[in-house]
CSV table of C-alpha atoms and ligand atoms in Angstrom, one decimal:
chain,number,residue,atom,x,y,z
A,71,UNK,CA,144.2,228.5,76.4
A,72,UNK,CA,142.6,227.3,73.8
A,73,UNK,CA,139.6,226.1,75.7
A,74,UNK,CA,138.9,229.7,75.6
A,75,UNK,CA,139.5,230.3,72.0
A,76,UNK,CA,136.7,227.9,71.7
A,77,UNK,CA,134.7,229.4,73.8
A,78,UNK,CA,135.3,232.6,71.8
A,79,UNK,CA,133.5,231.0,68.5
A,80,UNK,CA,129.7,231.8,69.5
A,81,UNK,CA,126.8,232.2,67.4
A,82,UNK,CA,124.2,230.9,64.8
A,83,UNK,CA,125.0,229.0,61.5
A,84,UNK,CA,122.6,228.6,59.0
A,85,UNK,CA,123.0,225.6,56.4
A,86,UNK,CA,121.0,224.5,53.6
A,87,UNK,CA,121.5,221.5,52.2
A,88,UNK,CA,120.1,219.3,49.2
A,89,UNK,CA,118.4,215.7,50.2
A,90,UNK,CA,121.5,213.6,49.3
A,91,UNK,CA,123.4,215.3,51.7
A,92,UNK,CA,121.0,214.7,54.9
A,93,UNK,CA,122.5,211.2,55.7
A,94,UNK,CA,126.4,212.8,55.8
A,95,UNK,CA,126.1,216.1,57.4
A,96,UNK,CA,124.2,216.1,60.4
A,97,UNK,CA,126.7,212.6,61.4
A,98,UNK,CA,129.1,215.2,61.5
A,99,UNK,CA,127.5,218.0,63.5
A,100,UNK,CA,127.8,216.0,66.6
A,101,UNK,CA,131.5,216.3,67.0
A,102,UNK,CA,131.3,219.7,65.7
A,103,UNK,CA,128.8,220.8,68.3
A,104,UNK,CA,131.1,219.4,71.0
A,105,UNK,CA,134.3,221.3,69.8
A,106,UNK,CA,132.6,224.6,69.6
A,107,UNK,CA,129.6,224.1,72.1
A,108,UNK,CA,129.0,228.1,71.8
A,109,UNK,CA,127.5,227.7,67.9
A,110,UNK,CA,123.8,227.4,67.6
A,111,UNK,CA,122.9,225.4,64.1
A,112,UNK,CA,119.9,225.1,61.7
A,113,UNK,CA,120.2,223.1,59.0
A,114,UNK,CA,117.4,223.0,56.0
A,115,UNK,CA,117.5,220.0,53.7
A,116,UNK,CA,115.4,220.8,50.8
A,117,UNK,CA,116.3,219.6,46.8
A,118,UNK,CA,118.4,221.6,44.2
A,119,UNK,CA,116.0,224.3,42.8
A,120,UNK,CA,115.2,225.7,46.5
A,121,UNK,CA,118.6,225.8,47.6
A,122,UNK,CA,119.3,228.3,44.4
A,123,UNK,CA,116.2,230.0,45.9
A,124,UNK,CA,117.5,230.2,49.3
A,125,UNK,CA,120.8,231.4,47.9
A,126,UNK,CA,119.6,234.0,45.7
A,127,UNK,CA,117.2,235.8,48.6
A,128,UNK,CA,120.6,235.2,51.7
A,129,UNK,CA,119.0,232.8,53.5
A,130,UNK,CA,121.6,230.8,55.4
A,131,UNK,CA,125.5,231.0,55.6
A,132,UNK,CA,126.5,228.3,53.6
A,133,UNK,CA,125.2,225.4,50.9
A,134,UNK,CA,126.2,222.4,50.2
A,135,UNK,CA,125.0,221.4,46.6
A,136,UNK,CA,126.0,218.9,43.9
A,137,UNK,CA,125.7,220.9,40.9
A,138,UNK,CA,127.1,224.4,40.7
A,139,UNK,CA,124.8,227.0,39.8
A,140,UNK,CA,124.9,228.4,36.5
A,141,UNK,CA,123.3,231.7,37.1
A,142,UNK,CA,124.9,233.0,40.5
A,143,UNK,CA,128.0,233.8,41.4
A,144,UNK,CA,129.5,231.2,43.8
A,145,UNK,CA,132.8,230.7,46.3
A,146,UNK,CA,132.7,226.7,46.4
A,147,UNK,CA,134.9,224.0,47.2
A,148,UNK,CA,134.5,220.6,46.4
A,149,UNK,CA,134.5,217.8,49.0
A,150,UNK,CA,133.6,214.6,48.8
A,151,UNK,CA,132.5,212.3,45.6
A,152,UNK,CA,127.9,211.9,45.0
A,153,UNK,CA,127.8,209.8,42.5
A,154,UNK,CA,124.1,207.8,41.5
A,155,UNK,CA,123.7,204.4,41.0
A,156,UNK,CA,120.4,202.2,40.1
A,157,UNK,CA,118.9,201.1,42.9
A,158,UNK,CA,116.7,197.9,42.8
A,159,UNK,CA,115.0,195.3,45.1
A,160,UNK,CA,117.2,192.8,46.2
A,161,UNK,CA,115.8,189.7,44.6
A,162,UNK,CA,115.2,192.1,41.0
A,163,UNK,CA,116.1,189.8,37.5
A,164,UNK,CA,118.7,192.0,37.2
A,165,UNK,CA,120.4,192.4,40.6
A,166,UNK,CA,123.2,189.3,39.7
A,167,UNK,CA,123.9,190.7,35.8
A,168,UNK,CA,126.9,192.2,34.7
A,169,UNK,CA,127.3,195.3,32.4
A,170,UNK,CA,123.5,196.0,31.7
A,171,UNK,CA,123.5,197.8,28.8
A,172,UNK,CA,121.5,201.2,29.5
A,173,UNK,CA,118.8,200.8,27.1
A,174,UNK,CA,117.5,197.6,29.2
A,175,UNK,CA,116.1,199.8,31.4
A,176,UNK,CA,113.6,201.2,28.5
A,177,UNK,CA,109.9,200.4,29.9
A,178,UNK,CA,111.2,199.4,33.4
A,179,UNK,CA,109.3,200.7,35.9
A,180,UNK,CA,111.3,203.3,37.9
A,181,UNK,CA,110.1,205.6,40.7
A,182,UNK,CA,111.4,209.2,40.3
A,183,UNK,CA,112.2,212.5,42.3
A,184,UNK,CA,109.9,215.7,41.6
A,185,UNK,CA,110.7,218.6,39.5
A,186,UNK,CA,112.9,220.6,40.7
A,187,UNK,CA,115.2,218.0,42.1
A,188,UNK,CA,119.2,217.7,41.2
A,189,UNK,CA,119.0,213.7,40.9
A,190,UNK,CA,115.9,214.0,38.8
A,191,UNK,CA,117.6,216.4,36.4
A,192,UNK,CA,120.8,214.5,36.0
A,193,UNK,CA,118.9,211.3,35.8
A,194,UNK,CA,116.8,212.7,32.9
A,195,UNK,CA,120.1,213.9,31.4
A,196,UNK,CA,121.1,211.0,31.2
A,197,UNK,CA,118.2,209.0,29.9
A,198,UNK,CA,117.8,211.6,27.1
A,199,UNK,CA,121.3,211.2,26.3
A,200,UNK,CA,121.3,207.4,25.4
A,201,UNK,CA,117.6,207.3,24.4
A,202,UNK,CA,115.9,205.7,27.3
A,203,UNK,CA,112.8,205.7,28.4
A,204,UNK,CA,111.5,204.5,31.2
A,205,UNK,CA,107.7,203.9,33.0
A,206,UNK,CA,107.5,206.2,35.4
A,207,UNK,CA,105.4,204.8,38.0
A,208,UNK,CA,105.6,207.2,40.8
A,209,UNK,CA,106.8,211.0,41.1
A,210,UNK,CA,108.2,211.0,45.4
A,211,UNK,CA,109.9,213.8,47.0
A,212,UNK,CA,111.8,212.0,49.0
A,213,UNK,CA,114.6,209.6,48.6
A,214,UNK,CA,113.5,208.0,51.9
A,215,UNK,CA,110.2,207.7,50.1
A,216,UNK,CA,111.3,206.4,46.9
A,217,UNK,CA,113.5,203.4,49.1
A,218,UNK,CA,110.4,202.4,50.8
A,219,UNK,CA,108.5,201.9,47.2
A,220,UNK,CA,111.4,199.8,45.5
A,221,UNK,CA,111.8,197.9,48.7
A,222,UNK,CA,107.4,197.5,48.1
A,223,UNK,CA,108.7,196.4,44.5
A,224,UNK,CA,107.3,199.4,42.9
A,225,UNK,CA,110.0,199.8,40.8
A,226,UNK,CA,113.5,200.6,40.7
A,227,UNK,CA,115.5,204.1,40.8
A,228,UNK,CA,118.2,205.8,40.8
A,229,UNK,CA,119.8,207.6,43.8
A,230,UNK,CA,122.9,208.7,45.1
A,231,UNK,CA,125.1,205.9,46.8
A,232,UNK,CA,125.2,207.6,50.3
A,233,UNK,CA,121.2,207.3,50.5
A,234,UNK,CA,122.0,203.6,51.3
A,235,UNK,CA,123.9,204.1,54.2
A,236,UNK,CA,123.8,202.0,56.9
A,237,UNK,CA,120.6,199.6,55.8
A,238,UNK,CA,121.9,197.5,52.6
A,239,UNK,CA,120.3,194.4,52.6
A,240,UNK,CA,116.9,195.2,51.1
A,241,UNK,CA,118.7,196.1,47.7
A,242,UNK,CA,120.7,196.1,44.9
A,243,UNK,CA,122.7,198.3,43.1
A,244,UNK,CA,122.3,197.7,39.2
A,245,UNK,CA,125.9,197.5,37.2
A,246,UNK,CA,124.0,199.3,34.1
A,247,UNK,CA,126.4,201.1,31.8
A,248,UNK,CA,127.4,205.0,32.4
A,249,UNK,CA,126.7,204.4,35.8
A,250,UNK,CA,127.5,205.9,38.4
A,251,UNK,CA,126.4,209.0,37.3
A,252,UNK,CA,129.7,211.1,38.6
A,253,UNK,CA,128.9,214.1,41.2
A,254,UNK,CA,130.5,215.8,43.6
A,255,UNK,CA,129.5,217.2,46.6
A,256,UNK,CA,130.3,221.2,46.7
A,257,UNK,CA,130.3,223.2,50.3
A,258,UNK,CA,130.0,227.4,48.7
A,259,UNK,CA,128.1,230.9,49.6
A,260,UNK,CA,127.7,233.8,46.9
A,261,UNK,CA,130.6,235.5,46.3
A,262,UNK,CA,131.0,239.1,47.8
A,263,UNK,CA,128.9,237.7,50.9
A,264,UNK,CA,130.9,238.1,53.9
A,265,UNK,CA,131.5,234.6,56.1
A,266,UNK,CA,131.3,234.8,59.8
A,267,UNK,CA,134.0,233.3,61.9
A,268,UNK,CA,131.5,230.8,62.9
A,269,UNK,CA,130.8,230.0,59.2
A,270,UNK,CA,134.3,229.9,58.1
A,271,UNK,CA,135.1,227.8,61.3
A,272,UNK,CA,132.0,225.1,59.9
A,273,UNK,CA,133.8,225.3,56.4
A,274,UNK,CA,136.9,224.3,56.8
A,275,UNK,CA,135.9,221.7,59.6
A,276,UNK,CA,133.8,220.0,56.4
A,277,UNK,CA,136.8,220.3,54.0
A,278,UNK,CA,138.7,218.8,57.0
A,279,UNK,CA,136.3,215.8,57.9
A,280,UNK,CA,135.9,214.5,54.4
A,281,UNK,CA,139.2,214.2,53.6
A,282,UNK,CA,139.3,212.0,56.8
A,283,UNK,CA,136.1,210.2,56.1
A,284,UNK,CA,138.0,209.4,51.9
A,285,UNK,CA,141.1,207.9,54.1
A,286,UNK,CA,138.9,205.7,56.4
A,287,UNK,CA,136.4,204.7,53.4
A,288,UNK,CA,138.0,205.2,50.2
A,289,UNK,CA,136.7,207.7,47.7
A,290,UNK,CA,133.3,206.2,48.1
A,291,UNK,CA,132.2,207.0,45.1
A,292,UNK,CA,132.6,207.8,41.5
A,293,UNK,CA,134.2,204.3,40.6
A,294,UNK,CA,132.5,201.5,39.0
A,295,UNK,CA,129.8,199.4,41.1
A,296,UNK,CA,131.7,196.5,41.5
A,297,UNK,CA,135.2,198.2,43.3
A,298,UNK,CA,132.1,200.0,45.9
A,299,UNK,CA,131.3,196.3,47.5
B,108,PGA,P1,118.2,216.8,45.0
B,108,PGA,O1,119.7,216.9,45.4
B,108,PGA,O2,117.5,216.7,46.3
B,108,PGA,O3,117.9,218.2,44.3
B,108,PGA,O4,117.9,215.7,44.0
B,108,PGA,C1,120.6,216.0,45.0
B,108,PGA,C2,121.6,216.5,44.1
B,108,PGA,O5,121.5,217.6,43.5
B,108,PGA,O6,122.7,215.8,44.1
C-alpha cells in the first residue's frame, strides 16, 4: 500500500537555509513530517556567506538560498519569488507617499544586516548603483532584530516581504523607486553530490508546495508595492 511506501522513506535530512527563508520553510515541515513520519530533520538558518561555507565543506543535503553562487558548482531550481522592500514605522513621513524617488532616502537613518548577509549585499548594490547614501544607525544580525528597532523608530530598512508575515500593523512598506528589489528563492546542492531518496523526496515536495502556496497567494512578490496590499 502506499502507507508502506511511506514508511519505507526513513532517515535524516539536513537543510540550511538563509534568514529570509526561516518564516516559509519550517510552516511547511509540519505537513511534511506527517506524510513521511520516518524522516528525522535539522534545519540551520544562518545568512548568505555561511551557507556557501556550509556548501563548500558538505554539510547538509540541501540549501535554499536567494543568490546563486558564483564560485561553486550548483543543481538549483527556483521556487518561489524574495523580493525586498523598505520597511518603515507605520506612522513614518513617508509611509502615505507615492513613487519616492530613491535618492530621498540619502541621510535617512536605516538599520542594516552584517557583513556577510545576502540582503545587505543586494541592498548596498543597489544604493551604490543610484548614488545613495544612507545613515547607518545600527549593524543587526537579525531581521527579527532589525523589526524590533524600526518598530522602536530607530530607523527604517529594507527586508524581504516574507519577514512581515503574519504581524503587519506596526509598519509600512515604502513605494521608493527600483523597489522591490527582485529575488528569487532557489532550493540546490553541489552538483556531482549524490541526493538521498529522503532528500529528493524534501525537494520535490518544496517545488510542489510553492507552486500551491503562488495559486492560493499570488506570486507574492516581485510586483510593485501597491498590487502586494
Ligand atoms: P541573508 O539572506 O540572511 O544572507 O540576508 C537573505 C538573502 O540572501 O536573500
Amino acid at each position: 500500500t502506499v502507507a508502506d511506501l511511506k514508511g519505507l522513506k526513513q532517515g535524516q535530512l539536513r537543510l540550511a537555509v538563509i534568514t529570509t527563508a526561516k518564516y516559509f520553510i519550517p510552516r511547511l515541515l509540519g505537513p511534511f513530517c506527517q506524510l513521511y513520519p520516518g524522516i528525522e530533520i535539522s534545519l540551520q538558518v544562518t545568512n548568505h556567506e555561511r551557507i556557501l561555507e556550509r556548501m563548500l565543506n558538505n554539510m547538509d543535503d540541501l540549501y535554499i538560498l536567494s543568490q546563486v553562487p558564483e564560485n561553486i558548482d550548483v543543481n538549483y531550481e527556483p521556487f518561489l519569488d524574495n523580493p525586498l522592500v523598505v520597511f518603515a514605522p507605520v506612522n513614518h513621513p513617508l509611509a502615505k507617499q507615492k513613487n519616492i524617488p530613491i535618492k530621498r532616502l540619502t541621510n535617512e537613518p536605516f538599520i542594516m544586516r552584517e557583513p556577510g548577509s545576502g540582503t545587505r549585499r543586494a541592498v548596498q548594490k543597489l544604493f551604490d548603483q543610484y548614488g545613495v547614501k544612507v545613515k547607518v544607525k545600527l549593524e543587526l544580525g537579525s531581521n527579527e532584530a532589525i523589526k524590533q528597532a524600526i518598530a522602536g523608530g530607530l530607523g527604517i530598512s529594507v527586508l524581504s516581504r516574507h519577514t512581515l508575515m503574519p504581524d503587519s500593523s506596526e509598519f509600512a512598506i515604502l513605494d521608493v523607486e527600483h523597489f522591490p528589489i527582485k529575488r528569487t528563492w532557489f532550493i540546490g546542492y553541489p552538483s556531482g553530490k549524490q541526493l538521498s531518496i529522503v532528500a529528493r523526496t524534501y525537494y520535490e515536495y518544496l517545488l510542489e508546495s510553492a507552486k500551491k502556496f503562488v495559486e492560493e497567494n499570488g506570486d507574492y512578490g516581485n510586483s510593485p508595492v501597491d498590487k502586494l496590499e
